[in-house]
Short mmCIF file of C-alpha atoms in Angstrom, two decimals:
data_model
loop_
_atom_site.label_atom_id
_atom_site.label_comp_id
_atom_site.label_asym_id
_atom_site.label_seq_id
_atom_site.Cartn_x
_atom_site.Cartn_y
_atom_site.Cartn_z
CA UNK G 1 -0.01 -0.11 0.02
CA UNK G 2 2.66 2.32 0.86
CA UNK G 3 6.39 1.54 -0.69
CA UNK G 4 9.51 3.45 -0.17
CA UNK G 5 12.43 2.24 -2.57
CA UNK G 6 15.68 3.71 -2.06
CA UNK G 7 14.36 6.92 -0.85
CA UNK G 8 16.78 9.69 -0.12
CA UNK G 9 15.96 13.17 1.11
CA UNK G 10 18.37 16.35 1.73
CA UNK G 11 17.79 19.65 3.13
CA UNK G 12 20.53 21.52 1.38
CA UNK G 13 23.63 19.65 2.61
CA UNK G 14 21.87 17.83 5.29
CA UNK G 15 21.00 14.03 4.49
CA UNK G 16 17.83 13.59 6.35
CA UNK G 17 16.62 10.38 4.77
CA UNK G 18 19.04 7.72 3.87
CA UNK G 19 18.31 4.96 1.59
CA UNK G 20 14.85 4.24 2.94
CA UNK G 21 13.34 0.87 1.99
CA UNK G 22 10.03 0.21 3.59
CA UNK G 23 6.78 -1.55 2.68
CA UNK G 24 3.49 -0.98 4.52
CA UNK G 25 0.57 -3.10 3.70
CA UNK G 26 -3.12 -2.77 3.88
CA UNK G 27 -4.48 -2.96 7.44
CA UNK G 28 -1.04 -2.81 9.02
CA UNK G 29 -0.07 -0.61 12.08
CA UNK G 30 3.53 0.48 11.85
CA UNK G 31 5.09 2.60 14.61
CA UNK G 32 8.19 4.49 13.93
CA UNK G 33 10.40 5.31 16.90
CA UNK G 34 13.91 6.66 17.17
CA UNK G 35 15.72 9.62 18.83
CA UNK G 36 14.61 13.18 17.85
CA UNK G 37 16.23 14.46 14.74
CA UNK G 38 16.19 10.79 13.49
CA UNK G 39 14.01 11.64 10.57
CA UNK G 40 10.90 9.79 11.59
CA UNK G 41 8.60 12.80 11.31
CA UNK G 42 10.13 13.63 7.77
CA UNK G 43 9.64 10.03 6.81
CA UNK G 44 5.81 10.25 7.63
CA UNK G 45 5.42 13.55 5.95
CA UNK G 46 6.93 12.28 2.63
CA UNK G 47 4.11 9.86 2.38
CA UNK G 48 1.50 12.55 1.84
CA UNK G 49 3.84 14.96 -0.02
CA UNK G 50 4.18 17.51 2.94
CA UNK G 51 7.74 16.90 2.18
CA UNK G 52 9.15 16.11 -1.03
CA UNK G 53 11.73 13.24 -1.58
CA UNK G 54 15.19 14.10 -3.29
CA UNK G 55 15.47 10.60 -5.03
CA UNK G 56 14.12 7.28 -4.91
CA UNK G 57 10.61 6.01 -5.36
CA UNK G 58 7.77 6.52 -3.12
CA UNK G 59 4.37 5.07 -3.93
CA UNK G 60 0.90 5.10 -2.43
CA UNK G 61 -1.43 2.62 -3.83
CA UNK G 62 0.94 2.22 -6.63
CA UNK G 63 0.86 6.01 -7.54
CA UNK G 64 4.06 7.81 -7.45
CA UNK G 65 3.72 10.46 -4.83
CA UNK G 66 6.32 12.74 -6.01
CA UNK G 67 5.40 12.69 -9.57
CA UNK G 68 4.36 15.67 -11.33
CA UNK G 69 1.44 14.08 -13.14
CA UNK G 70 0.06 12.85 -9.66
CA UNK G 71 -2.89 14.84 -8.53
CA UNK G 72 -1.70 15.38 -5.01
CA UNK G 73 -4.98 16.71 -3.71
CA UNK G 74 -6.66 13.38 -4.90
CA UNK G 75 -4.01 11.38 -3.38
CA UNK G 76 -4.27 13.20 -0.03
CA UNK G 77 -8.13 12.66 0.29
CA UNK G 78 -7.16 9.06 1.10
CA UNK G 79 -4.61 9.75 3.64
CA UNK G 80 -5.52 11.51 6.94
CA UNK G 81 -3.07 13.02 9.14
CA UNK G 82 -2.95 13.91 12.64
CA UNK G 83 -0.26 16.47 13.89
CA UNK G 84 1.42 16.83 17.20
CA UNK G 85 -0.05 20.44 17.65
CA UNK G 86 -3.56 19.45 16.32
CA UNK G 87 -3.83 22.47 14.10
CA UNK G 88 -7.59 22.74 14.22
CA UNK G 89 -8.94 25.76 12.54
CA UNK G 90 -9.57 28.13 15.56
CA UNK G 91 -12.25 30.35 13.70
CA UNK G 92 -14.39 27.19 13.09
CA UNK G 93 -16.46 25.39 15.27
CA UNK G 94 -15.56 21.59 16.02
CA UNK G 95 -18.37 20.59 13.50
CA UNK G 96 -17.11 22.94 10.86
CA UNK G 97 -13.62 21.71 11.31
CA UNK G 98 -14.65 18.31 10.33
CA UNK G 99 -17.24 19.19 7.64
CA UNK G 100 -14.85 21.51 5.72
CA UNK G 101 -12.87 19.02 3.46
CA UNK G 102 -15.81 16.43 2.92
CA UNK G 103 -17.95 19.48 1.51
CA UNK G 104 -15.23 21.35 -0.41
CA UNK G 105 -13.10 18.16 -1.57
CA UNK G 106 -15.59 15.40 -1.74
CA UNK G 107 -18.62 17.64 -2.66
CA UNK G 108 -20.90 16.26 0.05
CA UNK G 109 -23.93 18.33 1.01
CA UNK G 110 -24.06 20.33 4.36
CA UNK G 111 -26.41 17.61 5.68
CA UNK G 112 -24.31 14.57 4.82
CA UNK G 113 -21.17 16.05 5.81
CA UNK G 114 -22.74 17.07 9.35
CA UNK G 115 -24.13 13.42 9.67
CA UNK G 116 -20.53 12.10 8.97
CA UNK G 117 -18.91 14.56 11.18
CA UNK G 118 -21.29 13.59 14.11
CA UNK G 119 -20.83 9.92 13.59
CA UNK G 120 -17.00 10.53 13.94
CA UNK G 121 -17.30 12.82 16.86
CA UNK G 122 -19.40 10.07 18.56
CA UNK G 123 -16.74 7.53 17.87
CA UNK G 124 -14.14 9.63 19.46
CA UNK G 125 -16.40 10.40 22.22
CA UNK G 126 -17.06 14.09 22.00
CA UNK G 127 -20.36 14.53 20.07
CA UNK G 128 -21.34 17.02 22.80
CA UNK G 129 -18.67 19.47 21.78
CA UNK G 130 -19.66 19.75 18.20
CA UNK G 131 -20.67 23.43 18.45
CA UNK G 132 -17.60 24.36 20.65
CA UNK G 133 -14.75 26.17 19.29
CA UNK G 134 -11.23 24.62 19.59
CA UNK G 135 -10.13 26.99 22.24
CA UNK G 136 -12.75 25.69 24.37
CA UNK G 137 -11.50 22.25 24.56
CA UNK G 138 -8.80 20.45 26.41
CA UNK G 139 -5.81 19.22 24.56
CA UNK G 140 -6.94 15.63 24.42
CA UNK G 141 -10.33 16.72 23.05
CA UNK G 142 -8.68 18.77 20.47
CA UNK G 143 -6.43 15.88 19.34
CA UNK G 144 -9.58 13.70 19.07
CA UNK G 145 -11.45 16.23 17.03
CA UNK G 146 -8.33 16.33 14.75
CA UNK G 147 -8.65 12.51 14.47
CA UNK G 148 -12.29 12.83 13.56
CA UNK G 149 -11.43 15.39 10.96
CA UNK G 150 -9.04 13.00 9.28
CA UNK G 151 -11.64 10.14 9.36
CA UNK G 152 -14.26 12.12 8.07
CA UNK G 153 -12.58 12.04 4.68
CA UNK G 154 -13.00 8.13 4.93
CA UNK G 155 -9.17 7.59 4.10
CA UNK G 156 -7.51 4.26 3.85
CA UNK G 157 -4.62 5.42 5.58
CA UNK G 158 -3.98 7.53 8.50
CA UNK G 159 -0.74 9.09 9.56
CA UNK G 160 -0.03 10.24 13.14
CA UNK G 161 2.89 12.54 13.84
CA UNK G 162 3.68 12.36 17.67
CA UNK G 163 -0.19 12.70 18.34
CA UNK G 164 0.26 12.74 22.07
CA UNK G 165 3.59 14.63 22.61
CA UNK G 166 1.88 17.94 23.13
CA UNK G 167 -0.46 16.72 25.56
CA UNK G 168 -0.81 16.59 29.55
CA UNK G 169 0.07 13.21 30.75
CA UNK G 170 -3.72 12.72 31.81
CA UNK G 171 -4.97 13.22 28.28
CA UNK G 172 -2.77 10.82 26.57
CA UNK G 173 -4.76 7.76 27.52
CA UNK G 174 -7.98 9.06 25.80
CA UNK G 175 -6.21 9.88 22.50
CA UNK G 176 -4.28 6.31 22.36
CA UNK G 177 -7.70 4.63 23.21
CA UNK G 178 -9.22 6.12 20.12
CA UNK G 179 -6.04 5.16 18.04
CA UNK G 180 -6.25 1.59 19.46
CA UNK G 181 -9.89 1.25 18.45
CA UNK G 182 -8.94 2.50 14.79
CA UNK G 183 -6.22 -0.04 14.73
CA UNK G 184 -8.54 -2.82 15.76
CA UNK G 185 -10.98 -1.82 12.94
CA UNK G 186 -8.02 -2.60 10.43
CA UNK G 187 -7.21 0.98 9.43
CA UNK G 188 -3.56 1.22 7.91
CA UNK G 189 -1.82 3.30 10.24
CA UNK G 190 1.70 4.90 10.34
CA UNK G 191 2.52 6.36 13.72
CA UNK G 192 5.42 8.31 15.02
CA UNK G 193 5.48 8.20 18.68
CA UNK G 194 7.34 7.87 22.02
CA UNK G 195 4.62 5.83 23.57
CA UNK G 196 6.27 2.60 23.99
CA UNK G 197 3.22 0.90 25.75
CA UNK G 198 1.14 1.74 22.74
CA UNK G 199 3.89 0.83 20.27
CA UNK G 200 4.11 -2.58 21.99
CA UNK G 201 0.53 -3.36 22.31
CA UNK G 202 -0.98 -2.05 18.96
CA UNK G 203 1.91 -2.16 16.40
CA UNK G 204 2.32 -4.95 13.94
CA UNK G 205 5.72 -3.81 13.30
CA UNK G 206 8.10 -1.42 14.70
CA UNK G 207 10.55 0.70 12.68
CA UNK G 208 13.62 1.95 14.56
CA UNK G 209 15.34 4.84 12.74
CA UNK G 210 18.65 6.80 13.74
CA UNK G 211 20.38 9.48 11.71
CA UNK G 212 18.09 9.19 8.77
CA UNK G 213 18.30 5.31 8.37
CA UNK G 214 16.02 2.69 9.16
CA UNK G 215 18.18 0.44 11.53
CA UNK G 216 15.73 -2.25 12.35
CA UNK G 217 12.32 -3.39 11.39
CA UNK G 218 10.67 -6.12 13.75
CA UNK G 219 7.56 -7.33 15.48
CA UNK G 220 7.19 -5.63 18.75
CA UNK G 221 7.80 -8.68 21.00
CA UNK G 222 10.99 -9.25 19.22
CA UNK G 223 11.92 -5.70 19.05
CA UNK G 224 11.51 -5.09 22.76
CA UNK G 225 12.80 -8.33 23.98
CA UNK G 226 15.75 -8.65 21.88
CA UNK G 227 16.69 -5.52 19.56
CA UNK G 228 19.28 -6.73 17.14
CA UNK G 229 21.03 -3.18 16.91
CA UNK G 230 23.08 -1.68 19.56
CA UNK G 231 21.64 1.76 18.94
CA UNK G 232 18.17 0.38 19.46
CA UNK G 233 19.30 -1.41 22.72
CA UNK G 234 20.63 2.04 23.98
CA UNK G 235 17.49 3.74 22.86
CA UNK G 236 15.24 1.43 24.68
CA UNK G 237 17.28 1.25 27.86
CA UNK G 238 17.30 5.00 28.13
CA UNK G 239 13.67 5.44 27.54
CA UNK G 240 12.34 2.56 29.51
CA UNK G 241 14.62 2.47 32.52
CA UNK G 242 13.82 5.85 34.01
CA UNK P 1 -13.19 84.62 15.53
CA UNK P 2 -14.24 81.92 12.87
CA UNK P 3 -16.61 83.14 10.20
CA UNK P 4 -19.55 80.72 10.42
CA UNK P 5 -21.34 82.51 7.47
CA UNK P 6 -18.88 80.52 5.36
CA UNK P 7 -20.21 77.07 6.50
CA UNK P 8 -23.87 78.20 6.33
CA UNK P 9 -23.66 79.89 3.08
CA UNK P 10 -21.70 76.86 1.45
CA UNK P 11 -23.26 74.12 3.45
CA UNK P 12 -24.51 72.26 0.39
CA UNK P 13 -20.93 72.41 -1.18
CA UNK P 14 -19.37 71.01 2.00
CA UNK P 15 -21.95 68.26 2.14
CA UNK P 16 -21.32 67.23 -1.58
CA UNK P 17 -17.57 67.25 -0.88
CA UNK P 18 -18.24 64.95 2.27
CA UNK P 19 -20.26 62.70 0.28
CA UNK P 20 -17.51 62.44 -2.54
CA UNK P 21 -14.87 61.82 0.09
CA UNK P 22 -16.84 59.18 1.72
CA UNK P 23 -17.78 57.28 -1.53
CA UNK P 24 -14.43 57.71 -2.91
CA UNK P 25 -12.89 56.31 0.30
CA UNK P 26 -15.08 53.41 0.58
CA UNK P 27 -14.76 52.44 -2.90
CA UNK P 28 -11.00 52.73 -2.63
CA UNK P 29 -10.97 50.77 0.57
CA UNK P 30 -13.00 47.76 -0.84
CA UNK P 31 -10.99 47.65 -3.96
CA UNK P 32 -7.64 48.05 -2.41
CA UNK P 33 -8.46 45.56 0.06
CA UNK P 34 -9.37 43.10 -2.65
CA UNK P 35 -6.24 43.93 -4.82
CA UNK P 36 -3.96 44.05 -1.53
CA UNK P 37 -5.08 40.41 -0.44
CA UNK P 38 -4.38 39.26 -4.07
CA UNK P 39 -0.81 40.82 -3.99
CA UNK P 40 -0.29 39.45 -0.63
CA UNK P 41 -1.07 35.99 -1.77
CA UNK P 42 1.01 36.26 -4.79
CA UNK P 43 4.03 37.42 -2.64
CA UNK P 44 3.75 34.12 -0.64
CA UNK P 45 2.32 31.64 -3.10
CA UNK P 46 4.71 28.68 -3.97
CA UNK P 47 5.27 30.27 -7.55
CA UNK P 48 8.48 32.29 -7.83
CA UNK P 49 7.14 34.47 -10.71
CA UNK P 50 4.27 35.58 -8.62
CA UNK P 51 6.35 36.31 -5.58
CA UNK P 52 8.62 38.55 -7.89
CA UNK P 53 5.56 40.37 -9.50
CA UNK P 54 4.24 40.89 -6.07
CA UNK P 55 7.43 42.24 -4.72
CA UNK P 56 7.74 44.53 -7.72
CA UNK P 57 4.30 45.98 -7.27
CA UNK P 58 4.73 46.74 -3.52
CA UNK P 59 8.22 48.23 -3.89
CA UNK P 60 7.39 50.38 -6.80
CA UNK P 61 4.14 51.66 -5.51
CA UNK P 62 5.08 52.11 -2.06
CA UNK P 63 7.87 54.39 -3.04
CA UNK P 64 6.38 56.63 -5.34
CA UNK P 65 4.39 59.55 -3.84
CA UNK P 66 0.75 59.05 -3.88
CA UNK P 67 0.22 62.47 -5.43
CA UNK P 68 2.23 61.26 -8.50
CA UNK P 69 0.18 58.16 -8.77
CA UNK P 70 -2.97 60.15 -8.84
CA UNK P 71 -1.48 62.36 -11.47
CA UNK P 72 -0.65 59.45 -13.68
CA UNK P 73 -4.17 57.79 -13.36
CA UNK P 74 -5.52 61.31 -14.28
CA UNK P 75 -3.24 62.07 -16.99
CA UNK P 76 -3.72 58.73 -18.67
CA UNK P 77 -6.84 60.65 -19.79
CA UNK P 78 -9.35 57.80 -19.41
CA UNK P 79 -10.98 58.93 -16.20
CA UNK P 80 -12.72 61.86 -14.68
CA UNK P 81 -11.19 63.46 -11.56
CA UNK P 82 -13.01 61.44 -8.96
CA UNK P 83 -12.59 58.09 -10.86
CA UNK P 84 -8.84 58.80 -11.49
CA UNK P 85 -8.25 59.88 -7.85
CA UNK P 86 -10.08 56.80 -6.50
CA UNK P 87 -8.13 54.50 -8.89
CA UNK P 88 -4.88 56.22 -7.73
CA UNK P 89 -5.74 55.88 -4.05
CA UNK P 90 -6.62 52.37 -4.60
CA UNK P 91 -3.35 51.52 -6.40
CA UNK P 92 -1.28 53.23 -3.56
CA UNK P 93 -3.17 51.83 -0.63
CA UNK P 94 -3.06 48.23 -2.02
CA UNK P 95 0.61 48.21 -1.53
CA UNK P 96 0.28 48.88 2.15
CA UNK P 97 -2.58 46.48 2.66
CA UNK P 98 -0.73 43.85 0.87
CA UNK P 99 2.23 44.05 3.32
CA UNK P 100 -0.23 44.15 6.28
CA UNK P 101 -2.09 41.16 5.16
CA UNK P 102 1.14 39.37 4.25
CA UNK P 103 2.36 39.89 7.76
CA UNK P 104 -1.05 38.47 8.92
CA UNK P 105 -0.72 35.32 6.77
CA UNK P 106 2.93 34.79 7.92
CA UNK P 107 1.64 34.95 11.66
CA UNK P 108 -0.79 31.97 11.25
CA UNK P 109 1.13 28.81 12.04
CA UNK P 110 2.40 26.96 9.10
CA UNK P 111 0.77 23.86 10.41
CA UNK P 112 -2.81 25.36 9.49
CA UNK P 113 -1.81 25.14 5.93
CA UNK P 114 -0.52 21.66 6.24
CA UNK P 115 -3.51 20.35 8.09
CA UNK P 116 -5.68 21.87 5.54
CA UNK P 117 -3.67 20.44 2.54
CA UNK P 118 -3.43 17.07 4.14
CA UNK P 119 -7.28 16.71 4.10
CA UNK P 120 -7.12 17.30 0.28
CA UNK P 121 -7.91 20.94 -0.05
CA UNK P 122 -5.92 22.85 -2.90
CA UNK P 123 -3.68 25.74 -2.04
CA UNK P 124 -6.17 28.06 -3.04
CA UNK P 125 -8.98 26.56 -0.98
CA UNK P 126 -6.85 26.29 1.96
CA UNK P 127 -5.58 29.90 1.61
CA UNK P 128 -9.28 31.31 1.24
CA UNK P 129 -11.11 29.18 3.93
CA UNK P 130 -8.50 28.53 6.50
CA UNK P 131 -5.56 30.87 6.37
CA UNK P 132 -7.01 34.25 5.21
CA UNK P 133 -9.85 34.27 7.66
CA UNK P 134 -7.25 33.81 10.51
CA UNK P 135 -4.89 36.36 9.00
CA UNK P 136 -7.41 39.14 8.36
CA UNK P 137 -8.59 38.93 11.99
CA UNK P 138 -5.03 39.68 13.09
CA UNK P 139 -4.60 42.61 10.60
CA UNK P 140 -7.92 44.28 11.32
CA UNK P 141 -6.36 47.02 13.59
CA UNK P 142 -3.51 47.85 10.99
CA UNK P 143 -6.15 47.83 8.19
CA UNK P 144 -8.30 50.29 10.21
CA UNK P 145 -5.22 52.68 10.24
CA UNK P 146 -4.68 52.14 6.71
CA UNK P 147 -8.31 53.16 6.18
CA UNK P 148 -7.97 56.53 8.24
CA UNK P 149 -4.84 57.25 6.09
CA UNK P 150 -7.12 56.61 2.85
CA UNK P 151 -9.68 59.03 4.06
CA UNK P 152 -6.91 61.75 4.50
CA UNK P 153 -5.24 60.83 1.29
CA UNK P 154 -8.42 61.11 -0.61
CA UNK P 155 -7.89 64.98 -0.08
CA UNK P 156 -5.61 64.41 -3.22
CA UNK P 157 -8.63 64.22 -5.42
CA UNK P 158 -8.67 67.98 -5.16
CA UNK P 159 -5.83 68.35 -7.38
CA UNK P 160 -7.55 66.48 -10.24
CA UNK P 161 -10.68 68.33 -9.53
CA UNK P 162 -12.32 65.13 -8.03
CA UNK P 163 -15.15 67.19 -6.25
CA UNK P 164 -14.39 65.92 -2.85
CA UNK P 165 -14.11 67.99 0.47
CA UNK P 166 -10.65 69.54 -0.13
CA UNK P 167 -11.71 70.62 -3.66
CA UNK P 168 -14.96 72.03 -2.46
CA UNK P 169 -12.77 74.05 0.22
CA UNK P 170 -10.35 75.17 -2.72
CA UNK P 171 -13.54 76.59 -4.58
CA UNK P 172 -15.07 78.16 -1.54
CA UNK P 173 -11.79 79.99 -0.54
CA UNK P 174 -11.38 81.06 -4.06
CA UNK P 175 -14.97 82.59 -4.11
CA UNK P 176 -14.87 84.17 -0.80
CA UNK P 177 -11.21 85.08 -0.23
CA UNK P 178 -11.68 83.82 3.34
CA UNK P 179 -8.96 81.11 2.99
CA UNK P 180 -7.99 80.30 6.54
CA UNK P 181 -11.48 79.87 7.96
CA UNK P 182 -12.75 77.84 5.14
CA UNK P 183 -9.94 75.27 5.64
CA UNK P 184 -10.65 75.09 9.19
CA UNK P 185 -14.22 73.89 8.42
CA UNK P 186 -12.50 71.39 5.84
CA UNK P 187 -10.56 70.22 8.47
CA UNK P 188 -13.40 69.74 11.01
CA UNK P 189 -15.23 67.66 8.29
CA UNK P 190 -12.36 65.43 7.93
CA UNK P 191 -12.24 64.99 11.86
CA UNK P 192 -15.77 64.14 11.73
CA UNK P 193 -14.85 61.25 9.46
CA UNK P 194 -11.63 60.13 11.06
CA UNK P 195 -12.26 60.59 14.81
CA UNK P 196 -15.04 57.84 14.98
CA UNK P 197 -12.86 55.61 12.80
CA UNK P 198 -9.80 56.09 15.01
CA UNK P 199 -11.83 55.16 18.09
CA UNK P 200 -13.36 52.17 16.24
CA UNK P 201 -9.88 50.85 15.36
CA UNK P 202 -8.78 51.31 19.03
CA UNK P 203 -11.97 49.54 20.20
CA UNK P 204 -11.04 46.63 17.65
CA UNK P 205 -7.58 46.42 19.00
CA UNK P 206 -8.81 46.05 22.52
CA UNK P 207 -11.21 43.31 21.50
CA UNK P 208 -8.66 41.55 19.45
CA UNK P 209 -6.39 41.61 22.53
CA UNK P 210 -8.96 39.99 24.59
CA UNK P 211 -9.89 37.28 22.05
CA UNK P 212 -6.18 36.23 22.16
#
């Protein structure tokens, strides 16, 4: 479904992604972990073309992402994204945040879009906040709205870029629960996170990155019990033993 | 002592001038707002040629006296005084509005555009529906100040026989030879327009500060 073949990316002289080869299949939950600056967010952002790759091939559903002929807006309809800082539209209500793209991009009527939005708001457990503005919500609630906003486009793939890193510890659980439910339903998910518990429980595969390279790819049990790479071992010991 | 007979004898002329000043300012405000927004978006759009065109417009227009611009539009020979003046004001004010709006757009977090684009909205849609509404809210106070400047600058219509307040003042003083008093009344009429505007801008600024 998502395939990186020998992908490289540079910011000027800085080599951010090095020879990335990665295949993500339909229904898979892949969690990308690694120290900050390792390129994991960049990797994620390449998938929906928020970042461009410098060379190699990156395809989503066999469509080349960087190709000039590719209609990127069409491709993005199928890929939802959730950001660390939510980025809800502050001038719109929760409901309007969610209905905007379905109405403008998919051409849904206002009623259809509202019904869809309410369906997903109920799913993330905050239907009662439909008429609120983002500033009136807690961080956890805002992030759940952001997830509903992504889901309302009925994408096949959801990308999560450190979705809980900006949240108070108390609110992390509610967001992870929504993500777990989504994973159970078979959503294809690529998640950049530092939540090791979530990775362990939900991931089909862990991808460990450092300095722009994928150093290790393994199922969670294997990765956590017995990481092959020394760097992964060090990373795990630092974040698990404190 | 101020000669009030100037006011009472020429009241209709003053009112006519006031009307034209208001109409010209409103038209110039609306059109420079639209033109300015367009140029602001050109300056930041992901197309080099548009960035360049936007910058050229702003740098040229900002650095030419508005009086000269009004002369140019008038001397083009296509328009009467009021129209030429209003077009000149629009061209000039749009450059300042563009800079204000560009600053507003830049102050909206980059993630807003990314979030909107990631849902499949085009650049234009995201700009129109997500970024500009937030940017314009931020720039309402500076835009208000531009509007006050615009009202004052509209006095340049007088030099191209635009029929505005200043022009009526010129006619009245030429007729009565009571120059000083005439322009005192002209100034008072401008104040009637600009002081409420100024208070309005202050009010908006306070309200904005609260909502942030």
